[in-house]
Tab-separated table of C-alpha atoms and ligand atoms in Angstrom:
chain	number	residue	atom	x	y	z
O	18	MET	CA	24.585	10.349	-10.123
O	19	THR	CA	24.088	7.083	-11.947
O	20	GLN	CA	21.807	7.104	-14.945
O	21	GLN	CA	18.960	4.646	-14.478
O	22	LEU	CA	17.581	2.752	-17.424
O	23	PRO	CA	14.046	3.822	-18.362
O	24	ASN	CA	12.878	0.366	-17.413
O	25	GLU	CA	14.318	0.795	-13.909
O	26	LYS	CA	12.361	4.010	-13.447
O	27	GLU	CA	9.161	2.413	-14.662
O	28	LYS	CA	9.650	-0.278	-12.046
O	29	GLU	CA	9.337	2.378	-9.371
O	30	GLY	CA	5.946	3.453	-10.681
O	31	ILE	CA	6.933	7.080	-11.243
O	32	PRO	CA	7.125	8.441	-14.789
O	33	GLU	CA	10.677	8.725	-16.063
O	34	GLY	CA	12.614	11.892	-16.958
O	35	LEU	CA	14.481	14.684	-15.196
O	36	TRP	CA	11.265	16.627	-14.721
O	37	MET	CA	7.844	15.425	-13.702
O	38	ARG	CA	4.408	17.000	-13.562
O	39	CYS	CA	2.430	17.067	-10.329
O	40	THR	CA	-0.780	15.079	-10.736
O	41	GLU	CA	-2.614	17.478	-8.432
O	42	CYS	CA	-1.429	21.055	-9.115
O	43	GLY	CA	0.090	20.488	-12.576
O	44	ASP	CA	3.420	22.142	-11.646
O	45	MET	CA	6.567	21.003	-13.439
O	46	LEU	CA	8.854	19.647	-10.750
O	47	TYR	CA	12.505	18.738	-10.723
O	48	ARG	CA	12.534	15.014	-10.055
O	49	LYS	CA	15.440	15.113	-7.653
O	50	VAL	CA	13.648	17.618	-5.419
O	51	VAL	CA	10.489	15.485	-5.378
O	52	GLU	CA	12.496	12.372	-4.624
O	53	GLU	CA	14.252	14.082	-1.712
O	54	ALA	CA	10.834	15.166	-0.432
O	55	LEU	CA	9.799	11.447	-0.329
O	56	TYR	CA	7.758	11.869	-3.529
O	57	VAL	CA	5.596	14.656	-2.149
O	58	CYS	CA	4.963	17.734	-4.296
O	59	PRO	CA	6.845	20.670	-2.688
O	60	ASN	CA	4.216	23.048	-4.048
O	61	CYS	CA	0.866	21.463	-3.055
O	62	GLN	CA	1.960	18.526	-0.839
O	63	TYR	CA	0.375	15.982	-3.174
O	64	HIS	CA	1.577	12.501	-2.144
O	65	PHE	CA	2.597	10.593	-5.273
O	66	ARG	CA	1.794	6.881	-5.501
O	67	ILE	CA	4.976	4.943	-4.800
O	68	SER	CA	6.042	1.343	-5.316
O	69	ALA	CA	6.444	-1.098	-2.423
O	70	GLN	CA	10.222	-0.848	-2.763
O	71	ILE	CA	10.283	2.948	-2.437
O	72	ARG	CA	7.809	2.734	0.444
O	73	ILE	CA	10.013	0.290	2.328
O	74	ASP	CA	13.141	2.374	1.670
O	75	GLN	CA	11.327	5.414	3.048
O	76	LEU	CA	9.947	3.697	6.147
O	77	VAL	CA	12.647	1.440	7.540
O	78	ASP	CA	16.126	2.215	8.817
O	79	PRO	CA	18.637	2.006	5.951
O	80	GLY	CA	19.823	-1.542	5.270
O	81	SER	CA	17.591	-3.075	7.960
O	82	PHE	CA	14.991	-4.751	5.721
O	83	GLU	CA	15.076	-8.533	5.302
O	84	GLU	CA	12.538	-9.661	2.747
O	85	ARG	CA	10.486	-12.776	3.575
O	86	PHE	CA	8.182	-15.057	1.587
O	87	ALA	CA	9.552	-13.698	-1.706
O	88	ASP	CA	9.191	-17.103	-3.353
O	89	VAL	CA	5.368	-17.210	-3.245
O	90	GLU	CA	4.277	-17.257	-6.893
O	91	PRO	CA	0.877	-16.541	-8.445
O	92	ALA	CA	-0.973	-19.369	-10.211
O	93	ASP	CA	-3.951	-19.312	-12.538
O	94	PRO	CA	-6.151	-22.251	-11.510
O	95	LEU	CA	-9.261	-20.689	-13.074
O	96	LYS	CA	-7.537	-20.169	-16.468
O	97	PHE	CA	-9.096	-16.730	-16.447
O	98	VAL	CA	-9.246	-14.647	-19.611
O	99	ASP	CA	-10.543	-11.072	-19.879
O	100	ARG	CA	-9.100	-8.821	-22.595
O	101	LYS	CA	-5.947	-10.807	-22.052
O	102	ALA	CA	-5.226	-14.198	-20.473
O	103	TYR	CA	-4.451	-13.773	-16.746
O	104	LYS	CA	-1.324	-15.879	-17.167
O	105	ASP	CA	0.002	-13.454	-19.826
O	106	ARG	CA	-1.029	-10.438	-17.778
O	107	LEU	CA	0.919	-11.795	-14.807
O	108	LYS	CA	3.941	-12.390	-16.963
O	109	SER	CA	3.988	-8.860	-18.390
O	110	GLU	CA	3.425	-7.296	-14.933
O	111	GLN	CA	6.288	-9.370	-13.566
O	112	GLU	CA	8.561	-8.233	-16.375
O	113	LYS	CA	7.514	-4.593	-15.937
O	114	THR	CA	7.991	-4.485	-12.159
O	115	GLY	CA	10.592	-7.160	-11.459
O	116	LYS	CA	8.226	-8.441	-8.708
O	117	ARG	CA	6.309	-11.717	-8.566
O	118	ASP	CA	3.113	-10.125	-7.240
O	119	ALA	CA	1.653	-7.032	-5.581
O	120	VAL	CA	3.080	-7.097	-2.048
O	121	VAL	CA	6.546	-7.053	-0.481
O	122	CYS	CA	6.877	-8.415	3.068
O	123	GLY	CA	9.626	-8.747	5.614
O	124	LYS	CA	11.220	-7.702	8.851
O	125	GLY	CA	12.833	-4.342	9.441
O	126	PHE	CA	13.528	-1.628	11.956
O	127	ILE	CA	11.866	1.776	12.248
O	128	LYS	CA	13.990	4.170	14.322
O	129	GLY	CA	15.552	1.126	15.944
O	130	ARG	CA	12.271	-0.639	16.756
O	131	PRO	CA	11.894	-4.093	15.160
O	132	ILE	CA	8.681	-4.601	13.166
O	133	MET	CA	7.077	-6.934	10.622
O	134	LEU	CA	6.090	-5.023	7.514
O	135	ALA	CA	3.966	-5.708	4.446
O	136	ALA	CA	3.816	-3.051	1.717
O	137	MET	CA	1.381	-3.356	-1.170
O	138	ASP	CA	2.614	-2.401	-4.613
O	139	PRO	CA	0.361	-0.170	-6.745
O	140	THR	CA	2.696	-0.662	-9.715
O	141	PHE	CA	1.711	-4.352	-9.947
O	142	MET	CA	-1.860	-4.752	-11.257
O	143	MET	CA	-2.929	-1.733	-9.183
O	144	GLY	CA	-1.971	-3.526	-5.961
O	145	SER	CA	-4.899	-5.881	-6.347
O	146	MET	CA	-5.268	-8.676	-3.794
O	147	GLY	CA	-5.176	-12.207	-5.142
O	148	SER	CA	-4.033	-15.444	-3.488
O	149	VAL	CA	-0.374	-14.387	-3.307
O	150	VAL	CA	-1.073	-11.062	-1.618
O	151	GLY	CA	-3.449	-12.777	0.833
O	152	GLU	CA	-1.011	-15.585	1.553
O	153	LYS	CA	2.023	-13.321	2.053
O	154	ILE	CA	0.100	-10.913	4.277
O	155	THR	CA	-1.204	-13.842	6.334
O	156	ARG	CA	2.325	-15.225	6.743
O	157	THR	CA	3.562	-11.770	7.771
O	158	ILE	CA	0.814	-11.556	10.410
O	159	GLU	CA	1.719	-15.038	11.664
O	160	ALA	CA	5.397	-14.096	11.827
O	161	ALA	CA	4.465	-11.027	13.887
O	162	VAL	CA	2.629	-13.334	16.332
O	163	ALA	CA	5.452	-15.874	16.460
O	164	ASP	CA	8.220	-13.293	16.902
O	165	LYS	CA	6.103	-10.990	19.113
O	166	LEU	CA	6.649	-7.985	16.852
O	167	PRO	CA	4.443	-5.024	15.994
O	168	LEU	CA	2.864	-5.372	12.548
O	169	ILE	CA	2.587	-2.653	9.951
O	170	ILE	CA	0.681	-3.139	6.714
O	171	VAL	CA	0.816	-0.404	4.089
O	172	SER	CA	-2.333	-0.692	1.978
O	173	CYS	CA	-2.365	0.688	-1.537
O	174	SER	CA	-4.787	-1.241	-3.674
O	175	GLY	CA	-7.603	-1.219	-6.149
O	176	GLY	CA	-9.186	-4.087	-4.177
O	177	ALA	CA	-9.720	-7.774	-4.814
O	178	ARG	CA	-8.193	-9.218	-7.992
O	179	MET	CA	-11.137	-10.080	-10.205
O	180	GLN	CA	-9.037	-12.491	-12.303
O	181	GLU	CA	-8.945	-14.770	-9.263
O	182	SER	CA	-12.663	-14.503	-8.566
O	183	ALA	CA	-13.718	-16.265	-5.340
O	184	LEU	CA	-10.109	-17.227	-4.564
O	185	SER	CA	-9.375	-13.540	-4.256
O	186	LEU	CA	-12.420	-12.875	-2.045
O	187	MET	CA	-11.352	-15.689	0.289
O	188	GLN	CA	-8.221	-13.696	1.120
O	189	MET	CA	-10.407	-11.182	2.945
O	190	ALA	CA	-11.542	-13.851	5.412
O	191	LYS	CA	-8.096	-15.421	5.638
O	192	THR	CA	-6.219	-12.197	6.471
O	193	SER	CA	-8.955	-11.100	8.889
O	194	ALA	CA	-8.833	-14.443	10.731
O	195	ALA	CA	-5.044	-14.158	11.023
O	196	LEU	CA	-5.464	-10.646	12.458
O	197	ALA	CA	-7.911	-12.005	15.037
O	198	ARG	CA	-5.147	-14.365	16.182
O	199	LEU	CA	-2.720	-11.433	16.312
O	200	ASP	CA	-5.243	-9.626	18.479
O	201	ASP	CA	-5.572	-12.664	20.789
O	202	ALA	CA	-1.779	-12.639	21.100
O	203	LYS	CA	-2.041	-8.940	22.089
O	204	GLN	CA	0.299	-7.797	19.356
O	205	LEU	CA	0.042	-4.316	17.882
O	206	PHE	CA	-1.218	-3.751	14.334
O	207	ILE	CA	-0.786	-0.368	12.674
O	208	SER	CA	-2.630	-0.067	9.367
O	209	LEU	CA	-1.264	2.607	7.048
O	210	LEU	CA	-3.562	3.615	4.201
O	211	ALA	CA	-2.078	5.141	1.063
O	212	ASP	CA	-3.843	6.434	-2.014
O	213	PRO	CA	-5.851	4.425	-3.096
O	214	THR	CA	-7.174	1.920	-0.546
O	215	THR	CA	-10.361	0.467	-1.929
O	216	GLY	CA	-12.560	-2.607	-2.408
O	217	GLY	CA	-11.748	-5.888	-0.698
O	218	VAL	CA	-8.632	-4.493	0.981
O	219	THR	CA	-10.652	-1.780	2.728
O	220	ALA	CA	-13.281	-4.406	3.557
O	221	SER	CA	-10.725	-6.604	5.324
O	222	PHE	CA	-7.318	-5.995	6.928
O	223	ALA	CA	-6.920	-2.285	6.056
O	224	MET	CA	-9.719	-1.307	8.449
O	225	LEU	CA	-8.763	-3.727	11.237
O	226	GLY	CA	-5.773	-1.809	12.616
O	227	ASP	CA	-5.426	-0.971	16.292
O	228	PHE	CA	-4.387	2.343	14.808
O	229	ILE	CA	-5.394	3.415	11.328
O	230	ILE	CA	-3.138	6.051	9.804
O	231	ALA	CA	-3.829	7.577	6.391
O	232	GLU	CA	-1.687	9.725	4.141
O	233	PRO	CA	-3.232	13.129	3.309
O	234	LYS	CA	-6.026	13.158	0.716
O	235	ALA	CA	-5.780	9.411	0.035
O	236	LEU	CA	-8.818	7.859	-1.613
O	237	ILE	CA	-10.198	5.330	0.870
O	238	GLY	CA	-13.441	3.496	0.312
O	239	PHE	CA	-15.205	0.303	-0.647
O	240	ALA	CA	-17.166	1.045	-3.825
O	241	GLY	CA	-16.481	4.097	-6.001
O	242	PRO	CA	-18.753	7.208	-5.889
O	243	ARG	CA	-20.474	6.322	-9.184
O	244	THR	CA	-21.404	2.825	-7.986
O	245	ILE	CA	-22.775	4.272	-4.771
O	246	TRP	CA	-24.797	6.885	-6.649
O	247	ASN	CA	-26.223	4.222	-8.939
O	248	THR	CA	-27.259	2.162	-5.930
O	249	ILE	CA	-28.670	4.688	-3.471
O	250	LYS	CA	-29.187	7.777	-5.721
O	251	VAL	CA	-27.845	10.190	-3.133
O	252	GLU	CA	-25.498	13.069	-3.951
O	253	LEU	CA	-22.256	12.468	-2.072
O	254	PRO	CA	-20.717	15.209	0.081
O	255	GLU	CA	-17.552	17.111	-0.865
O	256	GLY	CA	-14.316	15.268	-0.066
O	257	PHE	CA	-16.209	12.013	0.460
O	258	GLN	CA	-13.849	8.986	0.663
O	259	ARG	CA	-10.748	11.096	1.323
O	260	SER	CA	-8.545	10.619	4.435
O	261	GLU	CA	-9.617	13.857	6.134
O	262	PHE	CA	-13.329	13.102	5.693
O	263	LEU	CA	-12.849	9.587	7.053
O	264	GLN	CA	-10.965	10.931	10.052
O	265	GLU	CA	-13.831	13.348	10.802
O	266	HIS	CA	-16.206	10.389	10.705
O	267	GLY	CA	-14.112	8.140	12.906
O	268	PHE	CA	-12.808	5.606	10.402
O	269	VAL	CA	-9.242	6.913	10.445
O	270	ASP	CA	-7.310	7.811	13.605
O	271	PHE	CA	-4.582	10.039	12.190
O	272	VAL	CA	-3.816	11.724	8.897
O	273	VAL	CA	-0.027	11.880	8.739
O	274	HIS	CA	2.269	13.586	6.220
O	275	ARG	CA	4.712	11.167	4.620
O	276	LYS	CA	7.705	12.927	6.185
O	277	ASP	CA	6.317	12.236	9.679
O	278	LEU	CA	5.376	8.563	9.227
O	279	ARG	CA	8.540	7.088	10.722
O	280	SER	CA	8.384	9.158	13.895
O	281	GLU	CA	4.620	8.655	14.244
O	282	ILE	CA	4.931	4.862	13.923
O	283	ALA	CA	7.831	4.796	16.392
O	284	ARG	CA	5.751	6.863	18.835
O	285	LEU	CA	2.780	4.477	18.583
O	286	VAL	CA	4.996	1.403	18.974
O	287	ASP	CA	6.546	2.906	22.139
O	288	TYR	CA	3.149	3.928	23.470
O	289	CYS	CA	1.835	0.361	23.144
O	290	THR	CA	4.870	-1.662	24.110
O	291	LYS	CA	6.458	0.232	26.992
B	21	ZN	ZN1	1.551	19.677	-6.686
């Protein structure tokens, strides 16, 4: 086993060390076991948040992924400053993750079936959607239309990127319009929702799938429970905004364990293309 540098581990969005604690049940877990279980707690089945790179490695056939649009770089036309200048924030996130922005896109195979894939990266500014994420997802959708391939987008995001203000909100319309063209071209779109899928991502492409699959107990919603309570002053039901609740209410088609995602996606692709 090769020893990874601490920095390498951080890049994957999982705390470093030989042992790790489960966020849900608090159990101390041997990292290797968790890794082999696709970063799912063997005790309580909690699905850890994983980086785009780990997600892609888990989903596609080994060695089949060809990254596309990797050269799209974020800019800071608004010269936005919150606690920190956006330009500096971008730089430190890029150094931390080794990625230019919060999505990785490309072509790959799942159980031998060719697909276009975009995976959002929660390790980069909480997977927030700015111009780069919107642009790369749009290009991935367009490539799926051009190459007549099924499209899979893995959402994992805190929502629109506030540092890009209206430019970030425009990505909702842009990605949705591209998906309308995909629909006109009668190409399949499977939306996979991971914990968390919130804000502007939920309000655009994440909810536009022909099939919407969610990982167990993922937080999926637009505004958080506190914001909703402050607005409508209604006590929210138990399990509100979790995958299983959304499935009961018709917003999610399937709740699928991480270990079954590959076979479930392959099944849906066959069902729609044969
Ligand atoms: Zn656990």
